[in-house]
């Protein structure tokens, strides 16, 4: 099988690649030579031989072969300087600085783009020791690379033809066919080809097409699989072609399979694989991941400090020059203090500082324009793109706070606390509201007792000097404080300023009128109770702390719960105005408390209070009383007795032990009762006789305390004598009464009885009133007393009025009466109102089911009086003869003419317009 490969040659592109490779090889070769030199020196030293080292350039002349066009920033060669001790710091210079420069590693770069000519063929490189100023030089020779010959160019355009052998020669010299599969090398096809299309790539042919009629086809992505139609093959000739430009960024490689079959579709050859590589072209610019990059760097950073990294990507082949990017900084704004404050690693995109002098207080932000260029940064063939790097200079504490004045003045009234005396102001050039700006104040002198404190205002950064302890003008009239201010964080290293600033604060104390105070407070005195009114107890005076204000003090009583005392307003003498009683409820634990007020005449007047505590000593002024005051016992002495004690409001030694005795009179007391002393506080009362009739007895008992002199009292013990069971308990029915009820219990029982009687009386009155209401409503229920039965509608009367059984419920609910409209025709009385067309008038509102017919009539009357359009029903009424004899009597018996003159008919004027005629006839007086 024969495979022919056709296509246009790319001699120019190959030449460019060769030239660039040569340039790179020249620099790399020099670097390799330097490495080999170091290895030789190391091997010599390792073998123990003496290594001879000469400081300077090891070569007299360095040579480099370059293409004609030299670009800015292009590395040309590397000059090797031998630094034997490794301590020398060498600085390189070029004899032609406008065209060439040398970095710290000895790599020579082109400063600008130019065409290499004889005038650039030779120049010098100088190396100077920075410390000793010793200087060395070496010559650099540049030569132009020869161009390709015409014959070599023609060879690059020849069409390559590949013929696969189909037979091999054995050692016997005879030929023998061997079976094999098709194998062809990959086809390289550049992207973005301009055509014309279809463009022939390769011709596939089997050597069996001489004997057979074959058909060729290709399968795979790009042929019969998506994306389809990119590659086509002539089924007769086997010519494989591409139909449109390719894009490596979409598909970098196509893998097709070629087939050869006969006209019957039988496979003639095994399928072969065809690999088509899309050759990358530089058709994509670098793209930064972000258009704006943000970074920070502390102010004062040293050169070489890392700032940030910018990154760009190129869609072209990263392994080819088209995708190899290089970075550089195009501009810096602002350009102070140096136009080159930063540099960028051209391969990694790392931005670092290269100059000192970053000061946030001068420049807070730098803006860099970063350029990324492919083709390894070649400005002629490479594509570029730019992005912005914004570098913010962050603040460090390189400026301490400074007071705006050396001395601050303030004043404060005495005894005032939590008031601001003066505001301390400072300036700080660091960034506001940061630890490097926030000030911390402290008092370093002049306040040994800690009466002042300084707080920082978070908004203004001022120091607020505040009084935290009361200050007495009479003791201190002025304070001179020494204060210091520093930041929350220490100053950065290397700052020459002092870490803090100091100032003086002069505080003047203002004298004010202060409260008088009693000494001592409280004042305690001991006094026996029972003192008479007018006795002088003590003198309770106050002092005025205002020594520089001469003023008098007046005294008054503020609190005296028992109203026993009075105080002289001038000298403070306290005198009794009532008898002091230790047993008073106002005395607690034998102590009586009274409060007095001392006031001065200052502006404004001030006052102070003092407490006088009188400890009252007990005297024997209270006689003992029997306790309990009521008791019960049986009719016989056995089986129980009565135990009693004494109650004395005095305390020892004016209380117990007590003496108990019975009086001589009446005689029956000692005859019936006997008392026995059990101890100093208790005694026992027993029946002296064998039997005492049941009842309530009052037994007087004489009780004497142990005071000096002793005090006696005759107390009465009410004893109920009752019948007892075997256990000694009373069995009387009236035990409760016999036991005796106290006065309070009796009053409570009487009140309950009175309240109960009042409730019963109210209930009776309510019942009577209810009966009267029921009797008043009998008018609606009793037919004999109902005078409204004559308005009932009836069809036939029958015998007489006494025979009628009237349904009065129709009067109670007049609106339920059957309306005339629904009454059958022909059943109507002659005296009823005739039915004929009448004018429509407003409907009167009827009272809904009134409970009393009187209310119903009054409601109807009011409705008629207020309706001027309602005509009176004055139609002629016809009555039938009802017979003679009626219990109602005759109307002639109503003799109105005889009594009309004696009656007052003025009330007819109040009945409305319907009674106006009657009011004019009867109520008009003599007229």
mmCIF file of C-alpha atoms in Angstrom, residues 360-361 364 395 428-438 458-461:
data_model
loop_
_atom_site.group_PDB
_atom_site.id
_atom_site.type_symbol
_atom_site.label_atom_id
_atom_site.label_comp_id
_atom_site.label_asym_id
_atom_site.label_seq_id
_atom_site.Cartn_x
_atom_site.Cartn_y
_atom_site.Cartn_z
ATOM 1 C CA UNK A 360 0.491 55.268 54.253
ATOM 2 C CA UNK A 361 0.325 58.807 55.549
ATOM 3 C CA UNK A 364 -2.434 55.162 50.724
ATOM 4 C CA UNK A 395 -1.285 51.205 58.424
ATOM 5 C CA UNK A 428 -2.236 60.906 65.529
ATOM 6 C CA UNK A 429 -1.368 60.542 61.846
ATOM 7 C CA UNK A 430 -2.207 56.832 61.754
ATOM 8 C CA UNK A 431 -5.461 55.516 60.332
ATOM 9 C CA UNK A 432 -8.394 56.581 62.553
ATOM 10 C CA UNK A 433 -10.280 54.062 64.643
ATOM 11 C CA UNK A 434 -7.539 51.456 64.544
ATOM 12 C CA UNK A 435 -5.385 50.163 67.408
ATOM 13 C CA UNK A 436 -2.532 52.245 65.973
ATOM 14 C CA UNK A 437 -4.691 55.394 66.325
ATOM 15 C CA UNK A 438 -6.691 54.738 69.489
ATOM 16 C CA UNK A 458 -14.072 56.320 71.090
ATOM 17 C CA UNK A 459 -15.209 58.857 68.488
ATOM 18 C CA UNK A 460 -12.883 61.823 69.020
ATOM 19 C CA UNK A 461 -9.997 59.949 70.707
#
